[in-house]
CSV table of C-alpha atoms and ligand atoms in Angstrom, one decimal:
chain,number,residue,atom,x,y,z
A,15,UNK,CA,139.7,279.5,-32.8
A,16,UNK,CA,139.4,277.0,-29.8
A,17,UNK,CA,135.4,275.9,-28.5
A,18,UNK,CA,134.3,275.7,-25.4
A,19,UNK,CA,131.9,272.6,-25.1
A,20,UNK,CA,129.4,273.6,-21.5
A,21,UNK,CA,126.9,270.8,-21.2
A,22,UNK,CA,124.1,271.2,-19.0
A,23,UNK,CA,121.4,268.1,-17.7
A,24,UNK,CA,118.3,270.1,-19.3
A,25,UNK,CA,117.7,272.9,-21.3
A,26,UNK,CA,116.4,274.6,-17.8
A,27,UNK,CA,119.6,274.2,-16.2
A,28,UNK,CA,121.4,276.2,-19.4
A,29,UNK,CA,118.7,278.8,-19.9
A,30,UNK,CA,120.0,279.8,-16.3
A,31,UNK,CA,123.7,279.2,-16.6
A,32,UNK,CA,123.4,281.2,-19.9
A,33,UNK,CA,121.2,283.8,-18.8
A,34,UNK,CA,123.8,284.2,-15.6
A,35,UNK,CA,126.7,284.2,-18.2
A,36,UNK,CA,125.1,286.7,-20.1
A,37,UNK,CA,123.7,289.1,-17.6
A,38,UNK,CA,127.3,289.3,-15.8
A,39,UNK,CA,129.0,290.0,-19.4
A,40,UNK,CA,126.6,292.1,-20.3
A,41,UNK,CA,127.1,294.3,-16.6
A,42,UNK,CA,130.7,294.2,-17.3
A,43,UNK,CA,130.4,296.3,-20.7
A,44,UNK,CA,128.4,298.6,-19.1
A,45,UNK,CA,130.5,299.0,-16.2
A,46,UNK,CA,133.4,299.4,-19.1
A,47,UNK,CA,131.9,301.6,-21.7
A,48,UNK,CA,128.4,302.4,-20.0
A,49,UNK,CA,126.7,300.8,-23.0
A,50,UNK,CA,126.1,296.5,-24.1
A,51,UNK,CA,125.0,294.9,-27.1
A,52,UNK,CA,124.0,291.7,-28.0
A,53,UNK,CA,122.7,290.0,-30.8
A,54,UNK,CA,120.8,287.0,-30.4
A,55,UNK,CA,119.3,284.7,-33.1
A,56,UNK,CA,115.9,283.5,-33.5
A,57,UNK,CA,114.2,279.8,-34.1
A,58,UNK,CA,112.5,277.5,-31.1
A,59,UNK,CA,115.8,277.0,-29.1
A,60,UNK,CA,116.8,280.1,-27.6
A,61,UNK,CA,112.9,280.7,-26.1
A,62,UNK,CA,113.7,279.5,-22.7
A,63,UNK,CA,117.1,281.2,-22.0
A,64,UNK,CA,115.3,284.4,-23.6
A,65,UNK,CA,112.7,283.9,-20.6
A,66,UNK,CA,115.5,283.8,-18.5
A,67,UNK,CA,117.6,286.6,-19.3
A,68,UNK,CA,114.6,288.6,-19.1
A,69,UNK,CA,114.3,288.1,-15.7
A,70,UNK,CA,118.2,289.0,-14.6
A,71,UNK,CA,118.8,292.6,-12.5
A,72,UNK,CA,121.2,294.6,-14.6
A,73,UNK,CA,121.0,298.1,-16.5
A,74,UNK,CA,118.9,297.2,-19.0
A,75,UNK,CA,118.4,300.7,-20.0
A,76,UNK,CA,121.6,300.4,-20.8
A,77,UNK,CA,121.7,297.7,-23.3
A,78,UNK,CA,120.7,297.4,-27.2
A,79,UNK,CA,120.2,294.4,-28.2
A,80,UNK,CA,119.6,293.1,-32.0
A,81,UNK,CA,118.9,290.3,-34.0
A,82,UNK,CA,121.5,288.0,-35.5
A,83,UNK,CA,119.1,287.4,-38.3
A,84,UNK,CA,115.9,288.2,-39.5
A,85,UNK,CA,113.0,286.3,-41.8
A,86,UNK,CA,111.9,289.0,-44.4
A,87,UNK,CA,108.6,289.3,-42.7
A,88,UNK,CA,106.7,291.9,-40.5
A,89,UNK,CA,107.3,292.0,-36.2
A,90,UNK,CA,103.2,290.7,-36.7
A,91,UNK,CA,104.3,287.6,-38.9
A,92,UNK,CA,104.5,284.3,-36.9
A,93,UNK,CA,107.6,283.4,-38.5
A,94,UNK,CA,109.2,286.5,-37.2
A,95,UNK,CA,112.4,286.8,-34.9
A,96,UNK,CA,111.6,289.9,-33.9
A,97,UNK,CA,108.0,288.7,-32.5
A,98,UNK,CA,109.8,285.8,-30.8
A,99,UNK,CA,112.6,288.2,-29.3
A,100,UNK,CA,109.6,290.9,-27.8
A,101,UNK,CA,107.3,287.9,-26.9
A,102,UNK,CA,110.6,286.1,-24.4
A,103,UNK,CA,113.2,289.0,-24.2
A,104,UNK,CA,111.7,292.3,-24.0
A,105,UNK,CA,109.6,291.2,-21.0
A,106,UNK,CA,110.3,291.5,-17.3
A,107,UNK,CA,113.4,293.5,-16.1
A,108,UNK,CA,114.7,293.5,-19.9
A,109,UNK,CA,111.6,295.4,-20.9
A,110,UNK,CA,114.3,298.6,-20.7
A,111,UNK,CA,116.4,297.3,-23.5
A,112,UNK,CA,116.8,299.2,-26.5
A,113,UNK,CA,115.7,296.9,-29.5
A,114,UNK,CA,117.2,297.4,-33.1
A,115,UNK,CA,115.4,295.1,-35.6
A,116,UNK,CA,116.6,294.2,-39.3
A,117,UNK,CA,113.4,294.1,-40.8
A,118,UNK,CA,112.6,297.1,-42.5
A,119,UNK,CA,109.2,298.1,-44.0
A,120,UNK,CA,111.1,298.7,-47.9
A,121,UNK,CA,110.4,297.6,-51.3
A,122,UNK,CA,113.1,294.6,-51.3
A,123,UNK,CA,114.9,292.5,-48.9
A,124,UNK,CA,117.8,294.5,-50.5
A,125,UNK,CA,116.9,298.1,-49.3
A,126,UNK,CA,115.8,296.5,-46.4
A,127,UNK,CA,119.2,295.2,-45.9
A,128,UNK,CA,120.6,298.5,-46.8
A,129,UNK,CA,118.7,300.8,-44.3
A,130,UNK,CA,119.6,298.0,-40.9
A,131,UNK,CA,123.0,298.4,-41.6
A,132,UNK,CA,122.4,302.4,-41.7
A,133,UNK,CA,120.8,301.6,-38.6
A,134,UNK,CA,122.6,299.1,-36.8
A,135,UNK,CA,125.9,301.2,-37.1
A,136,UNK,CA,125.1,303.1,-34.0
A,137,UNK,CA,126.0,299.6,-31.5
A,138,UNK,CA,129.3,299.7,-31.4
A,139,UNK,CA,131.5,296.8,-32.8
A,140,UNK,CA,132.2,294.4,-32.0
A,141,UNK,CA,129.1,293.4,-29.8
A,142,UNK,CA,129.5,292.4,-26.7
A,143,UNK,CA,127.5,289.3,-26.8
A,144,UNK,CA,126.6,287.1,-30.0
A,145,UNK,CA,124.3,284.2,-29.6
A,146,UNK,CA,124.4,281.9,-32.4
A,147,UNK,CA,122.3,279.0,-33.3
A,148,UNK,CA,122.8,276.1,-35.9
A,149,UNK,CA,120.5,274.5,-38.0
A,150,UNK,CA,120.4,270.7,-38.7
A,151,UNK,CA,122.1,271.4,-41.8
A,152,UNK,CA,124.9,272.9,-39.9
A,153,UNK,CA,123.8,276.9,-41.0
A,154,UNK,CA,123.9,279.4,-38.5
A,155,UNK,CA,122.6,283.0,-38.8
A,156,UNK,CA,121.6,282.8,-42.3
A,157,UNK,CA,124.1,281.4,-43.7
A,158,UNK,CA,122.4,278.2,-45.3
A,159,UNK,CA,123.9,275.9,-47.8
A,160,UNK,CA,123.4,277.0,-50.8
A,161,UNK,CA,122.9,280.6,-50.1
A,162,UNK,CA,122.4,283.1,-52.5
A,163,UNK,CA,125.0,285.7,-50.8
A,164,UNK,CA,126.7,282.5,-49.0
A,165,UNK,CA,130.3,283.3,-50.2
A,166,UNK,CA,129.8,287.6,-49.5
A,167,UNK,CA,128.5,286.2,-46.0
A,168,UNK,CA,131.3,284.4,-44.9
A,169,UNK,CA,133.9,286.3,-46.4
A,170,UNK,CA,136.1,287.9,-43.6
A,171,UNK,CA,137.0,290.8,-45.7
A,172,UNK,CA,132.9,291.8,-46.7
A,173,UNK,CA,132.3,294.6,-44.2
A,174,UNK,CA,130.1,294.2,-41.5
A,175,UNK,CA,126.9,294.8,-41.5
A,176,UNK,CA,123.5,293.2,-42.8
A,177,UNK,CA,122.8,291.2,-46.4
A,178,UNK,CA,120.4,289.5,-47.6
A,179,UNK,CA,120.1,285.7,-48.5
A,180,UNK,CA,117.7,283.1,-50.0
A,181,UNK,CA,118.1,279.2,-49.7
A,182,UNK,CA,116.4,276.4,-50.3
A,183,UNK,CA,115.9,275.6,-46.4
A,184,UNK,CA,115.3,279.5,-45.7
A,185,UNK,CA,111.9,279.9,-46.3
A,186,UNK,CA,111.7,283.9,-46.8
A,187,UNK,CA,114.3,286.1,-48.2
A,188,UNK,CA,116.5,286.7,-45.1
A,189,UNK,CA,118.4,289.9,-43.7
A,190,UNK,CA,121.9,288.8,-41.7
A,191,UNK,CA,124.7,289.7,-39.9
A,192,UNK,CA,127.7,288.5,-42.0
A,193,UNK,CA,130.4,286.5,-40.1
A,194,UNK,CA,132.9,289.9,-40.1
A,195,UNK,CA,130.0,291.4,-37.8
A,196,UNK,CA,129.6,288.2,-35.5
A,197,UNK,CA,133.0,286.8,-35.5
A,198,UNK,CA,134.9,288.9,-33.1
A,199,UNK,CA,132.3,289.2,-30.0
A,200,UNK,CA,133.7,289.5,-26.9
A,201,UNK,CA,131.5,286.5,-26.0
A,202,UNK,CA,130.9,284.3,-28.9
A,203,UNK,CA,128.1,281.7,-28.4
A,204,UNK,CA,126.6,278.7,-30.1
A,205,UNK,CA,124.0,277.1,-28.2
A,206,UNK,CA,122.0,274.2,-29.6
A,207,UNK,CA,119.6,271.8,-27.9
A,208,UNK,CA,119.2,267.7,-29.0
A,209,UNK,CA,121.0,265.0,-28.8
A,210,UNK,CA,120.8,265.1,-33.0
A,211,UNK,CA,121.9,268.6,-32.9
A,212,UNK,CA,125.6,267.3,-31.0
A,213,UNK,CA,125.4,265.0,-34.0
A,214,UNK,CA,125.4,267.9,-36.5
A,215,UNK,CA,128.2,269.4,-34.2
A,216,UNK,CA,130.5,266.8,-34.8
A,217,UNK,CA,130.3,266.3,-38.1
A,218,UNK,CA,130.3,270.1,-38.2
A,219,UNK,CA,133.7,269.7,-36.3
A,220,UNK,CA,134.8,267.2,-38.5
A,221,UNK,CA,136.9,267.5,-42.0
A,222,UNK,CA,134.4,269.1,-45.1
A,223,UNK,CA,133.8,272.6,-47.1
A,224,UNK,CA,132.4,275.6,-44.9
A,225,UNK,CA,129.8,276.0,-47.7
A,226,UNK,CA,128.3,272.0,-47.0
A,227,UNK,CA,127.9,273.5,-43.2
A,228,UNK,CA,128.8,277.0,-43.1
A,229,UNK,CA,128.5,276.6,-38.9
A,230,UNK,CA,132.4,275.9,-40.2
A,231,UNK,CA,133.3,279.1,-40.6
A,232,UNK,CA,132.6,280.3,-36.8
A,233,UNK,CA,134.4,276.9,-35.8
A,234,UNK,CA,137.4,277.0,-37.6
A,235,UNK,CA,138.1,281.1,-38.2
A,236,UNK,CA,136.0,282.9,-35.3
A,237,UNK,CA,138.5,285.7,-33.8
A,238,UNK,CA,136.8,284.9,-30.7
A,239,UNK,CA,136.7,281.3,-28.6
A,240,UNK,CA,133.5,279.5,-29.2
A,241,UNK,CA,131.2,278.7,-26.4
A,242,UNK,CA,128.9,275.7,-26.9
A,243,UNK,CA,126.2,275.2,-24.6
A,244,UNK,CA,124.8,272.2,-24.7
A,245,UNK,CA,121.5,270.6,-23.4
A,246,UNK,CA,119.6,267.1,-24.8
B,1,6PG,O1,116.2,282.7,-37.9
B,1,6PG,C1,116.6,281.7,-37.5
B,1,6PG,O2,115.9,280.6,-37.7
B,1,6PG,C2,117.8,281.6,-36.7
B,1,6PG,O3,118.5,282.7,-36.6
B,1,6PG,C3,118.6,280.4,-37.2
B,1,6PG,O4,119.9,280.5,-37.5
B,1,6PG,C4,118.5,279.4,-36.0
B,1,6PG,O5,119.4,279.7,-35.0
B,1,6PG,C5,118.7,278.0,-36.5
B,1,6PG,O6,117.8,277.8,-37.6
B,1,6PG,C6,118.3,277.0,-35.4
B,1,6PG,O7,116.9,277.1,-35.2
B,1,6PG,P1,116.2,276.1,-34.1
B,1,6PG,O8,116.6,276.7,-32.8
B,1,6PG,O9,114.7,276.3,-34.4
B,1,6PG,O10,116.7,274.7,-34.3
């Protein structure tokens, strides 16, 4: 599917043409269905946007939002996503969001797995609003080279829902999304900061297996149009 390239002077400047972008989106679902969802993914990029979105006017009581993918660790681990997400998201106006994380307190990453997608079934599919992130090895959610469940994950026919996966560059076991979950949002974003990050993007872009940069897969076969947002 076609991408979108939206580049902004500073990462400022995109946190609050995102966080507009998002809010508005996010106000139009729930002026469709009377419900939202977005899932958002964690790392150091997303922080400041998070800030922002936090701060915009809309139902928020109204809106679930999720993670795109989680680090096998506790909400009181540093290395958390959902930390990060309650820390810059569920602050401020967006304080009335529902929040469904992955991370489940069960005996494997596995079960784990297997309960969030028990209890992620409730947001309706597709979501509303996916943001995605990408590594500098070109992964996005979890889908790392070299994955243990990389094939499953970007499989369009695996059904949606949450499975684990464990690479090299993952650090913990990982619960994620799989691209049949992510692919068809009604807003589909990637949103990476750095000028070596438009690097990755290109070569990303450029010929190569989906498994040597698995960001691939949402470039070449998302449902939905890709929205970059860029910032140095
Ligand atoms: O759990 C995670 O780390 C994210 O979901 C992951 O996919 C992230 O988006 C990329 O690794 C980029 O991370 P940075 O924003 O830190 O570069």
């Amino acid at each position: 599917m076609a991408s979108t390239l939206h580049s902004f002077a500073s990462a400022a400047d995109l946190a609050g043409s995102l966080a507009d972008k998002v809010a508005d989106s996010l106000s139009a679902a729930i002026a469709a269905r009377g419900t939202a969802s977005i899932a958002v993914s964690g790392g150091s990029t997303p922080k400041v946007f998070f800030q922002a979105l936090s701060t915009r006017d809309i139902a928020w009581d109204k809106v679930t939002i999720t993670l795109v993918d989680e680090r096998f660790v506790p909400a009181d681990n540093a290395r958390s996503n959902h930390l990060l997400v309650d820390a810059n998201l569920l602050q401020n106006k967006a304080r009335a969001a529902r929040f469904l994380p992955l991370y489940q307190d069960a005996a494997s990453a596995e079960e784990a797995a297997r309960i969030a997608t028990e209890k992620t079934k409730a947001i309706s599919s597709p979501f509303d609003i996916v943001i995605l992130g990408m590594g500098g090895d070109g992964h996005t959610a979890s889908f790392f080279p070299g994955g243990s469940n990389l094939a499953k994950a970007l499989d369009a026919s695996t059904p949606r829902g949450i499975i684990t996966m464990e690479a090299e560059g993952a650090g913990e076991p990982r619960l994620t999304f799989t691209f049949s979950s992510l692919e068809d949002a009604a807003l589909l974003v990637l949103h990476i900061e750095g000028e070596g990050k438009k690097d990755v993007l290109a070569k990303a872009e450029g010929s190569g297996d989906e498994a040597e940069m698995p960001i691939r897969a949402i470039l070449r076969r998302a449902t939905s149009p890709v929205e970059i947002y860029w910032a140095p």
